[in-house]
Structures are given as C-alpha cells and as structure tokens.
Short mmCIF file of C-alpha atoms in Angstrom, two decimals:
data_model
loop_
_atom_site.label_atom_id
_atom_site.label_comp_id
_atom_site.label_asym_id
_atom_site.label_seq_id
_atom_site.Cartn_x
_atom_site.Cartn_y
_atom_site.Cartn_z
CA MET A 1 123.88 115.86 138.23
CA ASP A 2 120.20 116.21 137.40
CA PRO A 3 119.32 113.40 134.92
CA VAL A 4 117.32 115.79 132.73
CA LEU A 5 120.30 118.14 132.47
CA ALA A 6 122.57 115.19 131.66
CA ASP A 7 120.19 114.08 128.90
CA ARG A 8 120.09 117.60 127.50
CA LEU A 9 123.88 117.92 127.49
CA GLN A 10 124.37 114.54 125.85
CA PHE A 11 121.75 115.19 123.18
CA ALA A 12 123.09 118.71 122.58
CA PHE A 13 126.63 117.39 122.04
CA THR A 14 125.39 114.64 119.72
CA ILE A 15 123.25 116.92 117.58
CA MET A 16 125.84 119.73 117.40
CA PHE A 17 128.53 117.31 116.23
CA HIS A 18 126.19 115.68 113.71
CA TYR A 19 124.98 119.06 112.40
CA LEU A 20 128.45 119.87 111.04
CA PHE A 21 128.17 117.16 108.39
CA PRO A 22 124.68 117.77 106.92
CA ILE A 23 125.63 121.43 106.58
CA GLY A 24 128.72 120.41 104.63
CA THR A 25 126.72 117.96 102.52
CA MET A 26 124.05 120.51 101.57
CA GLY A 27 126.67 123.19 100.95
CA LEU A 28 129.05 121.12 98.82
CA ALA A 29 126.39 119.36 96.74
CA PRO A 30 125.89 122.33 94.34
CA PHE A 31 129.65 122.51 93.73
CA VAL A 32 129.75 118.79 92.90
CA ALA A 33 126.81 119.24 90.53
CA ALA A 34 128.25 122.37 88.90
CA TYR A 35 131.73 120.93 88.30
CA THR A 36 130.38 117.57 87.08
CA TRP A 37 127.94 119.28 84.73
CA LYS A 38 130.64 121.62 83.40
CA ALA A 39 133.04 118.72 82.81
CA ALA A 40 130.38 116.73 80.96
CA ARG A 41 129.57 119.66 78.67
CA SER A 42 133.10 120.96 78.05
CA GLY A 43 135.06 117.71 77.96
CA ASP A 44 137.83 119.39 79.97
CA GLU A 45 139.97 116.84 81.83
CA GLU A 46 141.03 119.29 84.55
CA THR A 47 137.41 120.15 85.36
CA ALA A 48 136.67 116.41 85.46
CA ARG A 49 139.48 115.96 88.01
CA ILE A 50 138.02 118.79 90.09
CA ALA A 51 134.58 117.17 89.92
CA ARG A 52 136.02 113.84 91.11
CA PHE A 53 137.92 115.59 93.90
CA TRP A 54 134.81 117.27 95.31
CA THR A 55 132.76 114.11 94.85
CA ASN A 56 135.25 112.31 97.10
CA ILE A 57 135.09 115.06 99.73
CA PHE A 58 131.30 115.04 99.54
CA ALA A 59 131.17 111.25 99.94
CA ILE A 60 133.38 111.32 103.05
CA ASN A 61 131.26 114.07 104.57
CA PHE A 62 128.06 112.19 103.65
CA ALA A 63 129.32 109.00 105.33
CA ALA A 64 130.29 110.92 108.48
CA GLY A 65 126.81 112.45 108.56
CA VAL A 66 125.20 109.01 108.40
CA VAL A 67 127.40 107.60 111.17
CA THR A 68 126.86 110.55 113.52
CA GLY A 69 123.13 110.68 112.76
CA ILE A 70 122.44 107.14 113.96
CA PRO A 71 123.21 107.85 117.67
CA MET A 72 121.11 111.00 117.44
CA GLU A 73 118.05 109.04 116.29
CA PHE A 74 118.60 106.43 119.01
CA GLN A 75 118.70 109.18 121.62
CA PHE A 76 115.12 110.13 120.80
CA GLY A 77 114.24 106.81 122.42
CA THR A 78 116.89 106.61 125.14
CA ASN A 79 116.83 110.23 126.32
CA TRP A 80 113.31 111.32 125.41
CA ALA A 81 111.30 108.10 125.53
CA ALA A 82 108.08 109.71 126.81
CA PHE A 83 108.20 112.34 124.08
CA SER A 84 108.78 109.66 121.44
CA ARG A 85 105.87 107.55 122.68
CA ARG A 86 103.45 110.45 122.63
CA SER A 87 104.54 112.23 119.45
CA GLY A 88 106.00 109.41 117.37
CA ALA A 89 103.01 109.33 115.02
CA VAL A 90 103.83 112.88 113.92
CA VAL A 91 107.60 113.12 114.32
CA GLY A 92 108.13 109.74 112.69
CA GLN A 93 106.42 110.74 109.43
CA PRO A 94 108.91 113.32 108.09
CA LEU A 95 111.81 111.25 109.44
CA ALA A 96 110.51 108.21 107.55
CA MET A 97 109.99 110.29 104.41
CA GLU A 98 113.56 111.53 104.69
CA SER A 99 114.86 107.95 104.81
CA VAL A 100 112.62 106.49 102.10
CA PHE A 101 112.72 109.36 99.61
CA ALA A 102 115.66 111.69 100.16
CA PHE A 103 118.34 109.45 101.70
CA PHE A 104 118.00 106.62 99.19
CA LEU A 105 117.77 109.06 96.29
CA GLU A 106 120.96 110.77 97.41
CA SER A 107 122.90 107.60 98.25
CA VAL A 108 121.98 105.68 95.06
CA PHE A 109 123.03 108.46 92.70
CA LEU A 110 126.11 109.22 94.80
CA GLY A 111 127.07 105.60 94.15
CA VAL A 112 126.70 106.27 90.43
CA LEU A 113 129.11 109.21 90.70
CA LEU A 114 131.64 107.27 92.75
CA TYR A 115 131.75 104.13 90.61
CA ARG A 116 131.51 105.64 87.12
CA ARG A 117 134.97 107.15 87.40
CA ARG A 118 136.72 106.28 84.14
CA GLY A 119 137.04 108.99 81.55
CA LEU A 120 135.08 112.20 81.40
CA PRO A 121 131.70 112.60 83.13
CA THR A 122 128.77 111.66 80.90
CA PRO A 123 125.43 113.48 80.75
CA PHE A 124 124.05 110.68 82.93
CA ALA A 125 126.73 111.41 85.54
CA ALA A 126 125.92 115.11 85.33
CA TRP A 127 122.24 114.48 85.96
CA SER A 128 123.21 112.11 88.77
CA ALA A 129 125.13 114.94 90.43
CA VAL A 130 122.11 117.22 90.13
CA ILE A 131 119.89 114.54 91.70
CA VAL A 132 122.40 114.10 94.54
CA CYS A 133 122.19 117.84 95.18
CA LEU A 134 118.39 117.82 95.17
CA GLY A 135 118.37 114.72 97.38
CA SER A 136 120.63 116.35 99.96
CA TRP A 137 118.41 119.45 100.07
CA LEU A 138 115.26 117.33 100.27
CA SER A 139 116.80 115.38 103.16
CA GLY A 140 117.49 118.64 104.96
CA PHE A 141 113.92 119.79 104.32
CA PHE A 142 112.37 116.75 105.99
CA ILE A 143 114.71 116.96 108.98
CA VAL A 144 114.04 120.67 109.44
CA ALA A 145 110.30 119.94 109.06
CA THR A 146 110.56 117.63 112.08
CA ASN A 147 112.29 120.32 114.12
CA SER A 148 109.84 122.94 112.89
CA TRP A 149 106.90 120.89 114.17
CA MET A 150 108.60 120.61 117.56
CA GLN A 151 108.94 124.40 117.62
CA HIS A 152 105.45 125.19 116.27
CA PRO A 153 103.15 122.14 116.23
CA VAL A 154 100.50 122.08 113.48
CA GLY A 155 98.37 119.42 111.78
CA TYR A 156 97.79 117.26 114.85
CA SER A 157 95.18 116.36 117.45
CA LEU A 158 95.35 115.02 121.01
CA ALA A 159 93.91 111.59 121.76
CA ARG A 160 92.24 110.79 125.07
CA ASP A 161 95.30 108.87 126.27
CA GLY A 162 97.51 111.92 125.69
CA THR A 163 99.18 110.69 122.51
CA ILE A 164 99.47 113.00 119.53
CA ARG A 165 97.81 112.00 116.28
CA LEU A 166 98.79 113.22 112.84
CA GLU A 167 95.86 114.93 111.14
CA SER A 168 97.56 116.51 108.11
CA ILE A 169 101.05 115.81 106.81
CA ALA A 170 100.50 118.68 104.36
CA ALA A 171 100.08 121.06 107.30
CA VAL A 172 103.29 119.75 108.87
CA LEU A 173 105.31 120.13 105.66
CA GLY A 174 103.68 123.48 104.85
CA SER A 175 104.05 124.99 108.31
CA PRO A 176 104.54 128.77 108.27
CA PHE A 177 107.40 128.31 110.74
CA LEU A 178 109.16 125.87 108.40
CA ARG A 179 109.47 128.11 105.34
CA TRP A 180 111.98 130.62 106.62
CA GLN A 181 113.63 128.15 108.98
CA PHE A 182 114.57 125.87 106.08
CA ALA A 183 115.54 128.84 103.89
CA HIS A 184 117.88 130.02 106.65
CA VAL A 185 119.39 126.54 107.08
CA LEU A 186 119.92 126.26 103.32
CA THR A 187 121.60 129.66 102.99
CA GLY A 188 123.81 128.82 105.97
CA SER A 189 124.76 125.53 104.32
CA LEU A 190 125.72 127.23 101.07
CA LEU A 191 127.71 129.80 103.05
CA ALA A 192 129.59 126.95 104.74
CA GLY A 193 130.12 125.20 101.40
CA GLY A 194 131.59 128.37 99.93
CA PHE A 195 134.03 128.69 102.81
CA ILE A 196 135.07 125.03 102.49
CA VAL A 197 135.83 125.42 98.78
CA ALA A 198 137.61 128.75 99.28
CA GLY A 199 139.54 127.32 102.24
CA ILE A 200 140.88 124.40 100.19
CA GLY A 201 141.82 126.84 97.44
CA ALA A 202 143.61 129.11 99.92
CA TYR A 203 145.55 126.11 101.24
CA TYR A 204 146.70 125.25 97.72
CA LEU A 205 147.82 128.83 97.11
CA LEU A 206 149.69 129.11 100.42
CA SER A 207 151.40 125.75 99.92
CA ARG A 208 152.26 126.68 96.31
CA GLN A 209 150.75 123.54 94.81
CA PHE A 210 147.94 123.29 92.24
CA GLU A 211 147.92 127.09 92.24
CA GLU A 212 145.66 127.54 89.22
CA ILE A 213 143.09 125.15 90.68
CA GLY A 214 143.48 126.95 94.01
CA ARG A 215 142.61 130.26 92.36
CA ARG A 216 139.51 128.72 90.80
CA PHE A 217 138.43 127.38 94.18
CA VAL A 218 138.99 130.70 95.94
CA ARG A 219 137.05 132.65 93.30
CA ALA A 220 134.11 130.26 93.24
CA GLY A 221 133.98 129.77 97.01
CA ALA A 222 134.34 133.46 97.84
CA VAL A 223 131.56 134.51 95.47
CA VAL A 224 129.15 131.89 96.82
CA ALA A 225 130.08 132.70 100.43
CA LEU A 226 129.58 136.44 99.90
CA VAL A 227 126.16 136.04 98.29
CA PHE A 228 124.82 133.62 100.86
CA ALA A 229 126.37 135.45 103.81
CA LEU A 230 124.12 138.36 102.88
CA LEU A 231 121.08 136.13 102.31
CA ALA A 232 121.67 134.31 105.61
CA VAL A 233 121.25 137.64 107.41
CA PHE A 234 118.48 139.12 105.28
CA PRO A 235 115.90 138.05 104.44
CA THR A 236 116.18 134.48 105.76
CA GLY A 237 117.73 135.19 109.17
CA ASP A 238 115.52 138.20 109.76
CA ARG A 239 112.31 136.38 108.81
CA ASN A 240 113.24 133.30 110.82
CA GLY A 241 113.84 135.55 113.83
CA ARG A 242 110.47 137.26 113.29
CA ASP A 243 108.81 133.83 113.29
CA VAL A 244 110.41 133.04 116.65
CA THR A 245 109.07 136.38 117.90
CA ASN A 246 105.55 135.63 116.67
CA TYR A 247 105.27 131.97 117.61
CA GLN A 248 107.71 131.61 120.53
CA PRO A 249 108.04 134.95 122.35
CA ALA A 250 108.97 133.26 125.64
CA LYS A 251 111.77 131.38 123.89
CA LEU A 252 113.09 134.61 122.38
CA ALA A 253 113.09 136.25 125.81
CA ALA A 254 114.94 133.27 127.31
CA MET A 255 117.52 133.30 124.50
CA GLU A 256 118.20 136.99 125.06
CA GLY A 257 118.11 136.97 128.87
CA LEU A 258 115.07 139.25 129.02
CA PHE A 259 113.29 138.44 132.28
CA THR A 260 110.60 141.14 132.15
CA THR A 261 108.55 142.53 129.28
CA THR A 262 109.72 146.03 128.45
CA ARG A 263 109.37 148.63 125.71
CA GLY A 264 112.51 149.40 123.75
CA ALA A 265 114.09 146.11 124.86
CA PRO A 266 117.90 146.18 124.77
CA LEU A 267 120.09 143.53 123.16
CA ALA A 268 122.49 141.89 125.60
CA ILE A 269 125.92 141.53 124.01
CA ILE A 270 127.25 139.67 127.04
CA GLY A 271 125.96 138.74 130.48
CA MET A 272 125.63 135.84 132.91
CA PRO A 273 122.00 134.81 133.58
CA ASP A 274 121.00 134.58 137.24
CA VAL A 275 117.68 132.73 137.22
CA ALA A 276 117.21 133.03 140.98
CA THR A 277 117.21 136.83 140.90
CA ARG A 278 115.86 137.05 137.32
CA ARG A 279 118.60 139.30 136.00
CA LEU A 280 121.82 139.30 133.98
CA ILE A 281 125.06 139.69 135.89
CA ASP A 282 127.44 142.34 134.49
CA PRO A 283 125.59 142.74 131.17
CA ILE A 284 126.59 144.94 128.26
CA PHE A 285 123.45 146.23 126.53
CA VAL A 286 122.76 147.91 123.20
CA PRO A 287 119.60 149.96 123.86
CA SER A 288 116.37 149.16 121.97
CA ILE A 289 118.05 146.86 119.43
CA LEU A 290 116.19 143.70 120.52
CA SER A 291 112.85 145.43 119.92
CA PHE A 292 114.05 146.52 116.48
CA LEU A 293 115.24 143.02 115.55
CA ALA A 294 112.01 141.43 116.82
CA TYR A 295 109.40 143.92 115.60
CA GLY A 296 111.13 146.30 113.20
CA ASN A 297 110.84 149.34 115.46
CA PHE A 298 112.67 150.67 118.51
CA ASP A 299 109.58 150.79 120.74
#
C-alpha cells in the first residue's frame, strides 16, 4: 500500500472516532447547564437527580474525548511531520490556546460539578455548569479555527526556508471561513445532543422505567433536535457550503465527482469515481442542483 494512503486512512479513522466525543460534549453541555441551573433555582430533588445523571454522562464522554484526542495530536507529528515542521508556528497557536484556556476551564469546573454532589445544586454549581458549557464551546472554536486555517490560510507569511510564520492570530481566529464552519459544527453538536437526550428518554419509555423522566427527556431532546436540525441545514450548512464554493472550488468539484466545469452542474446522488477516465461510473444525477446549492441559481 502507498504510505501516503496508509497515513491518510489511519489519520481519518483516528479523527472520525475522536470526533464523536467532542460533538457529544458540545451538544450535552447546554443540557447539563440547564438542568443544574433549574435545580439550583427550584430546589426540586428530581431535577437535581437529572442534573447529576447528565453530568455523569457528560464526564464520561469528556474523558473519552481526551483519550481519543491524544493519538490524533501525536499523528500530526508521526504521519504529517513535514507539515508540522513548516506550519507548527501557526497551527500550534490555536491548539495551545485550546489547551491553556478552554480545556482547563472546562475540566476544572467539571471537577466542581462532579465533587460537589451532596444535596441540591448551589448557585456556584449552576454557574460552574454554565462555565463548563462555555468552555466546551470555546474548545471547539479553537479546534475548528485550526482546521479552518488549513482549509483557508490567512494571517501568515512564508519565510525563506519555506516555513510558515504567524503574522496575525486575530486574522486566524477571525477568518471568514471559520465563522460559518464553527456555526455549522455547533448546530450539528446541539442536534446530536438533542438526539442523545431524546434517545435515553425513549429507552426509558420503551423499558417502562422512569417513565415521567423519560417523557421529559423526549420532549426536551426532540425540541432541541428539531430546531437545530433546521439551523444545521440553513443558514449554517448553506453558508458553510458557499464558503467552500468561494474559497475551495476544486475541493467542491472533487467532493461531488465533477471532473469538468459545466453550467447547470448536476448533483450526483451515487456514482463510482474513475480518476483514470475522469468520469463517474453508473451515476444517478439530479440536474442543475449542484449549481443551485453552490451559487443559488440553476445556471
């Protein structure tokens, strides 16, 4: 096997497996904050039990994300050493900011939630849950900022030896490509969080245990999932796709199996790419839809 292909496959598997857990963390954090805050204000013991339950689930997911993220960071050096040497001055900045600011913020206040478990949540615990939520989102922002720079590099200069120098961290964190990319990731995370909560509630209802709590979970999860399913498509998904069209047209064409520029480009529902002959084998096309998705018109 080609070593480059092997590196790509290994890194793809690592990052896809890891990605499941940050999505769960970012999606469940608002539920932890909401239930903890509600329990602290109402003094309701059942709501406090729910808050503790979701804090435990969140903590397990958070720990799994940390464990699976470590091999991914190592693979920047083992699989893509030349890239790391040349771009480390830029890529390392948002990754370091994620560790120093977001990760420690999230982990410290998660510890507060986990170890202050006796009695009802206090206002301090409620604010801790809010900070955990903000920390998880901030962590996602810095990670997506790193990926965004790799997709659309800004705020850098090339040195004579070919290394990349950071010129403006503000430009990196304020990249036009980053805005809708992070918004899309965040809406997708909240969609996933809604399905997780609704799924646990559905399990309780089907197993005929904790049925009242199950109904609360299904209602809350379904509402959140419905709202963010719509937002994940429009505007965040649409605008993120338009950014790919504007900044990475060749990537869009490769993703969609479009080998030649054409007006009224069709969307391939299915097809096997044949790079040698530059065509799709046995494709099923929807006429002009790719042009509409990319540019907002059928031409």
